[in-house]
């Protein structure tokens, strides 16, 4: 019986895996039948419908059913034909980095192409334009630079603690990765470049960060709200 075959195919999928009828491997001519059966499984509570044509098996815990991770929800928007076309950023990543305790129904994706926001179930998906090429190896660095860029607007956070946390992460990089961090920072806003400059200046010195320093307007000050006696903040005109 076809319904049993469909249920059997779904049972082989791991919990929290977001799927469409295509992942089940049935012939194209069976698509209407597969979709009807999937919707019946939703009614029975076997699977949950995330948005039109997208389903998942909820992970059940003593605290109730858990939703898939943000990355799982938008995975089709992060890669295409095996190539990275986007990366997670914003609230979900800032939470993972320990910069905020807040969890949001907004999922933000860094992308090289301007895109309009969309909805998936209860989630609003926003796209943040990224000027740098998106390479998997660079994604953590881009996420940290995004956090510096939005340091003043990260909810439930303190800019001083956030800056120290990000500084600690960068200091743990290899010199090669720090060089890449510096290059990527050049495509960001002046305030972001200045904050990155303070971090790298403290590690490698003035000569290493000259390209970042020269990229800034010499009379512009950046009001961030960081309280520190470190003279590098004065040098980079951060208040």
Short mmCIF file of C-alpha atoms in Angstrom, two decimals:
data_model
loop_
_atom_site.label_atom_id
_atom_site.label_comp_id
_atom_site.label_asym_id
_atom_site.label_seq_id
_atom_site.Cartn_x
_atom_site.Cartn_y
_atom_site.Cartn_z
CA UNK A 1 0.00 0.00 0.00
CA UNK A 2 1.42 3.36 -1.07
CA UNK A 3 0.61 5.14 2.19
CA UNK A 4 2.72 2.61 4.10
CA UNK A 5 5.57 3.07 1.65
CA UNK A 6 5.48 6.84 2.16
CA UNK A 7 5.35 6.49 5.94
CA UNK A 8 8.25 4.05 5.73
CA UNK A 9 10.30 6.52 3.69
CA UNK A 10 9.58 9.30 6.19
CA UNK A 11 10.51 7.04 9.12
CA UNK A 12 14.01 6.70 7.65
CA UNK A 13 14.58 10.46 7.92
CA UNK A 14 16.20 11.82 11.06
CA UNK A 15 14.24 14.03 13.41
CA UNK A 16 14.42 17.79 12.69
CA UNK A 17 15.34 17.12 9.04
CA UNK A 18 13.37 19.52 6.86
CA UNK A 19 12.26 17.79 3.67
CA UNK A 20 10.01 18.11 0.66
CA UNK A 21 8.32 15.30 -1.28
CA UNK A 22 11.39 15.17 -3.55
CA UNK A 23 13.61 13.84 -0.74
CA UNK A 24 11.43 10.74 -0.47
CA UNK A 25 12.51 9.46 -3.87
CA UNK A 26 9.14 8.55 -5.40
CA UNK A 27 8.53 8.89 -9.17
CA UNK A 28 7.34 12.29 -10.39
CA UNK A 29 3.95 10.90 -11.46
CA UNK A 30 3.27 10.00 -7.83
CA UNK A 31 3.78 13.56 -6.57
CA UNK A 32 0.08 14.39 -5.91
CA UNK A 33 -0.35 11.10 -4.01
CA UNK A 34 2.78 11.69 -1.95
CA UNK A 35 1.72 15.22 -1.03
CA UNK A 36 -1.77 14.07 -0.01
CA UNK A 37 -0.28 11.41 2.25
CA UNK A 38 2.19 13.84 3.77
CA UNK A 39 -0.65 16.20 4.64
CA UNK A 40 -2.54 13.30 6.23
CA UNK A 41 0.56 12.55 8.32
CA UNK A 42 0.52 16.18 9.46
CA UNK A 43 -3.11 15.77 10.56
CA UNK A 44 -2.14 12.63 12.50
CA UNK A 45 0.73 14.47 14.23
CA UNK A 46 3.39 12.18 12.73
CA UNK A 47 5.15 15.08 11.01
CA UNK A 48 4.87 18.86 11.19
CA UNK A 49 4.40 21.27 8.31
CA UNK A 50 6.98 24.07 8.39
CA UNK A 51 5.68 25.95 5.37
CA UNK A 52 4.15 25.15 1.99
CA UNK A 53 5.72 21.93 0.73
CA UNK A 54 8.19 21.64 3.65
CA UNK A 55 7.86 19.18 6.52
CA UNK A 56 9.88 17.75 9.40
CA UNK A 57 9.66 15.09 12.08
CA UNK A 58 9.66 16.99 15.37
CA UNK A 59 12.12 15.89 18.02
CA UNK A 60 10.15 15.06 21.15
CA UNK A 61 11.62 15.81 24.58
CA UNK A 62 10.33 16.09 28.13
CA UNK A 63 9.92 19.80 27.41
CA UNK A 64 7.76 19.18 24.35
CA UNK A 65 8.44 19.14 20.63
CA UNK A 66 11.51 20.97 19.36
CA UNK A 67 11.68 22.87 16.09
CA UNK A 68 14.53 22.36 13.61
CA UNK A 69 17.62 24.55 13.90
CA UNK A 70 17.67 27.83 11.95
CA UNK A 71 20.31 26.37 9.63
CA UNK A 72 18.09 23.38 8.85
CA UNK A 73 15.09 25.63 8.18
CA UNK A 74 16.93 27.68 5.55
CA UNK A 75 19.49 25.14 4.29
CA UNK A 76 18.24 25.45 0.70
CA UNK A 77 19.04 29.18 0.85
CA UNK A 78 22.62 28.59 2.02
CA UNK A 79 23.92 26.31 -0.74
CA UNK A 80 23.17 25.70 -4.40
CA UNK A 81 24.71 22.94 -6.49
CA UNK A 82 27.21 22.32 -3.70
CA UNK A 83 28.34 25.95 -3.58
CA UNK A 84 27.84 28.33 -0.66
CA UNK A 85 25.46 31.16 -1.60
CA UNK A 86 24.62 32.36 1.91
CA UNK A 87 25.44 31.97 5.57
CA UNK A 88 23.62 32.34 8.84
CA UNK A 89 24.11 35.59 10.71
CA UNK A 90 22.12 37.82 13.04
CA UNK A 91 20.24 36.78 16.16
CA UNK A 92 20.67 33.00 15.88
CA UNK A 93 24.44 33.26 15.42
CA UNK A 94 24.85 35.97 18.05
CA UNK A 95 23.07 33.64 20.45
CA UNK A 96 25.40 30.76 19.57
CA UNK A 97 28.40 33.03 20.13
CA UNK A 98 27.14 33.86 23.61
CA UNK A 99 26.58 37.54 22.74
CA UNK A 100 22.87 37.48 23.60
CA UNK A 101 20.46 35.17 25.38
CA UNK A 102 17.53 36.15 23.20
CA UNK A 103 16.10 33.73 20.66
CA UNK A 104 14.19 35.24 17.76
CA UNK A 105 11.81 34.06 15.07
CA UNK A 106 13.84 36.17 12.66
CA UNK A 107 16.48 34.25 10.69
CA UNK A 108 19.07 36.41 8.93
CA UNK A 109 21.18 35.24 6.01
CA UNK A 110 24.24 36.97 4.57
CA UNK A 111 24.17 36.88 0.77
CA UNK A 112 25.86 38.55 -2.20
CA UNK A 113 22.51 39.22 -3.89
CA UNK A 114 19.77 41.55 -2.69
CA UNK A 115 16.67 39.55 -1.84
CA UNK A 116 13.31 40.38 -0.36
CA UNK A 117 12.44 38.92 3.02
CA UNK A 118 10.19 35.87 3.14
CA UNK A 119 8.28 33.77 5.64
CA UNK A 120 8.51 30.10 6.52
CA UNK A 121 5.87 29.18 9.01
CA UNK A 122 6.41 31.33 12.09
CA UNK A 123 9.85 32.46 10.90
CA UNK A 124 10.68 35.66 9.05
CA UNK A 125 13.77 35.29 6.87
CA UNK A 126 15.80 38.41 6.14
CA UNK A 127 18.75 38.78 3.78
CA UNK A 128 21.78 40.92 4.64
CA UNK A 129 23.94 42.06 1.73
CA UNK A 130 27.52 40.82 2.05
CA UNK A 131 30.16 42.51 -0.13
CA UNK A 132 32.77 39.78 0.32
CA UNK A 133 32.62 36.49 -1.62
CA UNK A 134 31.02 33.78 0.50
CA UNK A 135 33.42 30.90 1.09
CA UNK A 136 32.76 28.22 3.72
CA UNK A 137 36.18 28.78 5.30
CA UNK A 138 35.40 32.50 5.76
CA UNK A 139 31.93 32.13 7.27
CA UNK A 140 32.98 32.29 10.97
CA UNK A 141 35.04 35.41 10.22
CA UNK A 142 32.11 37.04 8.40
CA UNK A 143 29.83 36.21 11.34
CA UNK A 144 32.25 37.87 13.77
CA UNK A 145 32.54 40.93 11.55
CA UNK A 146 28.75 41.09 11.34
CA UNK A 147 28.65 41.06 15.14
CA UNK A 148 31.10 43.99 15.22
CA UNK A 149 28.98 45.79 12.64
CA UNK A 150 25.81 45.40 14.70
CA UNK A 151 27.49 45.58 18.11
CA UNK A 152 25.27 48.46 19.25
CA UNK A 153 22.00 46.75 18.31
CA UNK A 154 22.51 43.18 19.55
CA UNK A 155 19.59 42.69 21.99
CA UNK A 156 20.17 41.97 25.67
CA UNK A 157 23.92 42.59 25.39
CA UNK A 158 26.62 44.96 26.62
CA UNK A 159 28.94 46.43 23.97
CA UNK A 160 31.94 46.12 26.29
CA UNK A 161 31.38 42.42 26.96
CA UNK A 162 30.56 41.77 23.30
CA UNK A 163 33.76 43.45 22.15
CA UNK A 164 35.87 41.48 24.64
CA UNK A 165 34.23 38.23 23.54
CA UNK A 166 34.89 38.92 19.85
CA UNK A 167 38.45 40.04 20.61
CA UNK A 168 39.06 36.75 22.39
CA UNK A 169 37.78 34.81 19.36
CA UNK A 170 40.04 36.69 16.94
CA UNK A 171 43.08 36.27 19.21
CA UNK A 172 42.58 32.52 18.98
CA UNK A 173 43.02 32.55 15.19
CA UNK A 174 46.15 31.64 13.30
CA UNK A 175 48.11 34.50 11.74
CA UNK A 176 46.86 33.41 8.31
CA UNK A 177 43.24 33.59 9.46
CA UNK A 178 43.87 36.99 11.09
CA UNK A 179 45.18 38.23 7.76
CA UNK A 180 41.99 37.02 6.11
CA UNK A 181 39.92 38.68 8.85
CA UNK A 182 41.69 41.97 8.07
CA UNK A 183 41.08 41.66 4.33
CA UNK A 184 37.39 40.83 4.84
CA UNK A 185 36.99 43.77 7.24
CA UNK A 186 37.96 46.22 4.49
CA UNK A 187 34.58 45.60 2.81
CA UNK A 188 32.66 46.55 5.97
CA UNK A 189 31.47 49.87 7.40
CA UNK A 190 34.03 52.35 8.79
CA UNK A 191 32.99 51.64 12.40
CA UNK A 192 33.46 47.91 11.81
CA UNK A 193 36.88 48.52 10.28
CA UNK A 194 37.88 50.65 13.27
CA UNK A 195 36.77 48.00 15.77
CA UNK A 196 38.58 45.28 13.83
CA UNK A 197 41.59 47.58 13.73
CA UNK A 198 41.68 47.89 17.52
CA UNK A 199 41.62 44.10 17.89
CA UNK A 200 44.33 43.41 15.30
CA UNK A 201 46.45 46.39 16.38
CA UNK A 202 46.50 44.95 19.87
CA UNK A 203 47.77 41.62 18.52
CA UNK A 204 50.18 42.59 15.75
CA UNK A 205 50.81 46.32 16.05
CA UNK A 206 50.37 49.42 13.90
CA UNK A 207 52.21 48.28 10.77
CA UNK A 208 49.96 45.24 10.43
CA UNK A 209 46.77 47.32 10.56
CA UNK A 210 47.90 50.28 8.44
CA UNK A 211 45.61 49.36 5.54
CA UNK A 212 42.57 49.44 7.84
CA UNK A 213 43.71 52.70 9.44
CA UNK A 214 44.28 54.38 6.06
CA UNK A 215 40.78 53.33 4.92
CA UNK A 216 39.16 55.55 7.58
CA UNK A 217 38.32 59.24 7.46
CA UNK A 218 40.93 60.90 9.72
CA UNK A 219 38.41 63.26 11.31
CA UNK A 220 35.54 60.83 11.94
CA UNK A 221 34.84 59.45 15.43
CA UNK A 222 32.81 56.30 16.08
CA UNK A 223 30.46 56.39 19.03
CA UNK A 224 30.14 52.80 20.21
CA UNK A 225 29.86 53.20 23.97
CA UNK A 226 32.94 51.15 24.90
CA UNK A 227 34.49 52.13 28.22
CA UNK A 228 38.22 51.40 28.31
CA UNK A 229 41.56 53.01 29.17
CA UNK A 230 43.20 51.19 26.28
CA UNK A 231 44.92 53.92 24.18
CA UNK A 232 44.11 52.02 21.00
CA UNK A 233 40.49 53.14 21.22
CA UNK A 234 41.63 56.75 21.18
CA UNK A 235 43.99 56.05 18.28
CA UNK A 236 41.15 54.48 16.26
CA UNK A 237 38.78 57.28 17.35
CA UNK A 238 36.29 54.98 19.08
CA UNK A 239 34.33 56.44 21.97
#
